[in-house]
Short mmCIF file of C-alpha atoms in Angstrom, two decimals:
data_model
loop_
_atom_site.label_atom_id
_atom_site.label_comp_id
_atom_site.label_asym_id
_atom_site.label_seq_id
_atom_site.Cartn_x
_atom_site.Cartn_y
_atom_site.Cartn_z
CA MET A 1 27.98 -4.04 -8.78
CA LEU A 2 27.40 -0.32 -9.46
CA GLY A 3 28.27 0.54 -5.89
CA VAL A 4 25.90 -2.02 -4.35
CA THR A 5 27.43 -4.21 -1.66
CA ASP A 6 26.25 -7.57 -0.27
CA LEU A 7 23.44 -7.95 -2.80
CA PRO A 8 22.25 -11.41 -1.55
CA THR A 9 21.68 -10.03 1.95
CA TYR A 10 19.82 -7.05 0.52
CA LEU A 11 17.54 -9.30 -1.56
CA ALA A 12 16.83 -11.57 1.43
CA GLY A 13 15.92 -8.58 3.61
CA LEU A 14 13.85 -7.08 0.80
CA VAL A 15 11.74 -10.23 0.47
CA LEU A 16 10.98 -10.23 4.18
CA ILE A 17 10.07 -6.55 4.14
CA ILE A 18 7.85 -6.83 1.06
CA LEU A 19 5.95 -9.73 2.62
CA LEU A 20 5.04 -7.69 5.72
CA PRO A 21 1.40 -6.57 5.43
CA GLY A 22 0.83 -2.86 5.00
CA PRO A 23 -1.96 -0.49 3.94
CA ASN A 24 -0.81 -0.48 0.32
CA SER A 25 -0.81 -4.24 -0.19
CA LEU A 26 -4.05 -4.63 1.73
CA TYR A 27 -5.74 -1.99 -0.42
CA VAL A 28 -4.57 -3.65 -3.64
CA LEU A 29 -5.89 -7.00 -2.43
CA SER A 30 -9.22 -5.40 -1.52
CA VAL A 31 -9.58 -3.70 -4.90
CA ALA A 32 -8.70 -6.87 -6.82
CA ALA A 33 -11.22 -8.89 -4.82
CA ARG A 34 -13.99 -6.37 -5.45
CA ARG A 35 -13.28 -5.22 -9.00
CA GLY A 36 -11.00 -7.71 -10.73
CA VAL A 37 -7.48 -8.02 -12.13
CA ARG A 38 -7.40 -4.91 -14.29
CA THR A 39 -8.48 -2.57 -11.49
CA GLY A 40 -6.16 -4.37 -9.11
CA TYR A 41 -3.23 -3.51 -11.35
CA THR A 42 -4.48 0.08 -11.53
CA ALA A 43 -4.20 0.29 -7.74
CA ALA A 44 -0.83 -1.47 -7.84
CA ALA A 45 0.42 1.14 -10.33
CA GLY A 46 -0.40 3.80 -7.75
CA VAL A 47 1.72 1.91 -5.21
CA TRP A 48 4.66 1.63 -7.60
CA CYS A 49 4.50 5.30 -8.55
CA GLY A 50 4.28 6.31 -4.91
CA ASP A 51 7.23 4.12 -3.95
CA THR A 52 9.27 5.54 -6.84
CA VAL A 53 8.61 9.07 -5.60
CA LEU A 54 9.57 8.11 -2.04
CA MET A 55 12.78 6.41 -3.19
CA THR A 56 13.67 9.50 -5.23
CA LEU A 57 12.98 11.79 -2.26
CA SER A 58 15.08 9.54 -0.04
CA ALA A 59 18.02 9.68 -2.44
CA ALA A 60 17.61 13.47 -2.70
CA GLY A 61 17.96 13.90 1.04
CA VAL A 62 14.36 14.59 2.05
CA ALA A 63 14.67 11.87 4.68
CA SER A 64 17.32 13.95 6.45
CA LEU A 65 14.99 16.95 6.35
CA LEU A 66 12.16 14.97 7.96
CA GLN A 67 14.53 13.68 10.63
CA ALA A 68 15.74 17.19 11.43
CA ASN A 69 12.34 18.92 11.38
CA ALA A 70 9.95 17.39 13.90
CA VAL A 71 7.13 19.78 12.94
CA LEU A 72 7.29 18.83 9.25
CA PHE A 73 7.42 15.14 10.14
CA GLY A 74 4.43 15.54 12.45
CA ILE A 75 2.36 17.32 9.79
CA VAL A 76 2.96 14.63 7.19
CA LYS A 77 2.44 11.90 9.77
CA TYR A 78 -0.93 13.13 11.01
CA VAL A 79 -2.22 13.91 7.53
CA GLY A 80 -1.33 10.35 6.54
CA ALA A 81 -2.96 8.89 9.64
CA GLY A 82 -6.08 10.95 8.99
CA TYR A 83 -6.32 9.70 5.42
CA LEU A 84 -5.98 6.08 6.53
CA THR A 85 -8.68 6.67 9.15
CA TRP A 86 -10.99 8.11 6.49
CA LEU A 87 -10.47 5.04 4.31
CA ALA A 88 -11.04 2.76 7.30
CA PHE A 89 -14.39 4.34 8.17
CA GLY A 90 -15.41 4.10 4.53
CA MET A 91 -14.73 0.37 4.60
CA LEU A 92 -16.57 -0.05 7.89
CA ARG A 93 -19.60 1.83 6.55
CA ALA A 94 -19.61 -0.45 3.52
CA ALA A 95 -19.40 -3.49 5.78
CA VAL A 96 -22.38 -2.27 7.86
CA ALA A 97 -24.39 -1.86 4.67
CA MET A 98 -23.47 -5.41 3.64
CA TRP A 99 -24.57 -6.80 7.00
CA ARG A 100 -27.90 -4.99 6.73
CA THR A 101 -28.58 -6.34 3.25
CA ARG A 102 -27.05 -9.79 3.59
CA HIS A 103 -30.47 -11.45 3.29
CA GLU A 104 -31.46 -9.56 0.19
CA ARG A 105 -31.68 -11.66 -2.94
CA ALA A 106 -32.41 -8.96 -5.47
CA ALA A 107 -29.56 -8.97 -7.94
CA GLY A 108 -30.49 -5.54 -9.25
CA ALA A 109 -29.98 -3.87 -5.89
CA GLY A 110 -26.56 -5.43 -5.48
CA ALA A 111 -25.51 -4.45 -8.97
CA GLY A 112 -26.59 -0.85 -8.38
CA ALA A 113 -24.55 -0.57 -5.20
CA SER A 114 -21.52 -2.07 -6.90
CA GLU A 115 -21.83 0.31 -9.84
CA GLY A 116 -22.12 3.33 -7.55
CA GLU A 117 -18.99 2.29 -5.66
CA GLN A 118 -17.02 1.82 -8.87
CA ASN A 119 -18.04 5.28 -10.11
CA THR A 120 -16.74 7.04 -6.98
CA GLU A 121 -13.57 5.06 -6.23
CA ARG A 122 -10.27 6.01 -7.87
CA PRO A 123 -7.91 3.08 -7.09
CA PHE A 124 -4.76 4.61 -8.61
CA ARG A 125 -5.18 7.90 -6.77
CA ARG A 126 -6.04 6.25 -3.46
CA ALA A 127 -3.06 3.89 -3.59
CA LEU A 128 -0.75 6.74 -4.59
CA VAL A 129 -1.92 8.96 -1.72
CA ILE A 130 -1.59 6.09 0.78
CA SER A 131 2.01 5.67 -0.34
CA LEU A 132 2.97 9.32 -0.32
CA LEU A 133 1.43 10.18 3.05
CA ASN A 134 3.79 7.91 4.93
CA PRO A 135 6.91 9.73 6.18
CA LYS A 136 8.18 6.54 7.81
CA ALA A 137 8.49 5.00 4.35
CA ILE A 138 10.91 7.73 3.25
CA LEU A 139 13.00 7.20 6.37
CA PHE A 140 12.87 3.45 5.83
CA PHE A 141 14.14 3.65 2.27
CA ILE A 142 17.13 5.81 3.18
CA ALA A 143 17.95 3.75 6.30
CA PHE A 144 17.66 0.42 4.51
CA PHE A 145 19.27 1.35 1.19
CA VAL A 146 22.27 3.14 2.65
CA GLN A 147 23.47 -0.07 4.32
CA PHE A 148 24.12 -1.56 0.89
CA VAL A 149 25.75 1.41 -0.85
CA ASP A 150 29.53 1.47 -1.11
CA PRO A 151 30.57 4.81 0.47
CA GLY A 152 33.57 4.93 -1.83
CA TYR A 153 31.55 4.62 -5.03
CA ALA A 154 31.62 7.76 -7.17
CA TYR A 155 27.94 7.67 -8.17
CA PRO A 156 25.81 6.78 -5.10
CA ALA A 157 22.63 7.92 -6.86
CA LEU A 158 23.13 5.11 -9.36
CA SER A 159 23.41 2.64 -6.48
CA PHE A 160 20.06 3.88 -5.17
CA VAL A 161 18.55 3.35 -8.63
CA VAL A 162 19.76 -0.26 -8.69
CA LEU A 163 18.44 -0.96 -5.19
CA GLY A 164 15.15 0.73 -6.04
CA ALA A 165 14.78 -1.32 -9.22
CA PHE A 166 15.14 -4.56 -7.26
CA ALA A 167 12.58 -3.27 -4.74
CA GLN A 168 10.08 -2.50 -7.48
CA ILE A 169 10.55 -5.91 -9.11
CA ALA A 170 9.90 -7.61 -5.78
CA SER A 171 6.86 -5.39 -5.23
CA PHE A 172 5.53 -6.22 -8.71
CA LEU A 173 5.76 -9.96 -8.09
CA TYR A 174 4.17 -9.70 -4.65
CA LEU A 175 1.30 -7.45 -5.69
CA THR A 176 0.65 -9.63 -8.74
CA ALA A 177 0.23 -12.61 -6.43
CA LEU A 178 -2.15 -10.59 -4.25
CA ILE A 179 -4.18 -9.44 -7.26
CA PHE A 180 -4.78 -12.94 -8.56
CA SER A 181 -5.48 -14.18 -5.03
CA GLY A 182 -8.01 -11.38 -4.71
CA THR A 183 -9.88 -12.39 -7.85
CA ARG A 184 -10.19 -15.93 -6.48
CA LEU A 185 -11.66 -14.52 -3.29
CA ALA A 186 -14.09 -12.38 -5.28
CA ALA A 187 -16.21 -15.36 -6.33
CA ALA A 188 -16.59 -16.45 -2.72
CA PHE A 189 -17.42 -12.89 -1.65
CA ARG A 190 -20.13 -12.58 -4.29
CA SER A 191 -21.81 -15.83 -3.30
CA ARG A 192 -21.43 -15.30 0.46
CA ARG A 193 -22.43 -11.81 1.53
CA ARG A 194 -21.61 -12.51 5.16
CA LEU A 195 -18.04 -13.46 4.19
CA SER A 196 -17.72 -10.28 2.15
CA ALA A 197 -19.00 -8.13 5.03
CA GLY A 198 -16.66 -9.82 7.48
CA ALA A 199 -13.64 -9.35 5.23
CA THR A 200 -14.50 -5.69 4.65
CA SER A 201 -14.88 -5.17 8.40
CA ALA A 202 -11.49 -6.76 9.01
CA ALA A 203 -9.88 -4.58 6.34
CA GLY A 204 -11.39 -1.45 7.91
CA ALA A 205 -10.13 -2.48 11.34
CA LEU A 206 -6.63 -3.08 9.96
CA PHE A 207 -6.59 0.34 8.31
CA LEU A 208 -7.53 1.88 11.65
CA GLY A 209 -4.63 -0.02 13.18
CA PHE A 210 -2.28 1.34 10.51
CA ALA A 211 -3.53 4.88 11.23
CA VAL A 212 -2.93 4.51 14.98
CA LYS A 213 0.52 3.03 14.41
CA LEU A 214 1.50 5.88 12.10
CA SER A 215 0.14 8.57 14.44
CA LEU A 216 2.17 7.13 17.34
CA SER A 217 5.38 6.81 15.36
CA SER A 218 8.36 9.08 15.94
CA VAL A 219 11.35 10.15 13.89
#
């Protein structure tokens, strides 16, 4: 079909890959839990736009450039790791503040903190940057997609479009599930400040783990 070979195997592998936790999906879940469905989809839109850019760059041959130029790969890699680290420390600072105020009962103070956070956070931009500052994602797309493109097909770019469309559909379904799961968690977080602080701490620790993993990766 349009130069795509062994579509069932591709879809099975795609499901497994989509289900693996990553900084993008974790961020979308966090945003949905804190700010609701609409903002969760705003963050998810940043993920989808970022993935579309990476798929386009992969099809255009940027992956080969990153593989051939270790310096360029290293620059993108460390910038991405630094950004993830910055996000992680932001989450950990928020968690510390939650622990310090977990016994407070004043609703006004909590509302003010929440409003200040909402005014400074830009979910779409953050999710987009997290996606784009990941050179391994570009290499992944080209390495995974090329296995299912018929080398004899006259229009390989069209094959990439088909594979990318299936990837985005799978991502949409998965992130939608995370968003609605996040809103269910939000009620528990609001009523249990200790739970909210613990979850935020765990998210910050995971983002630090993602940063370390990215910084240690190689072409």
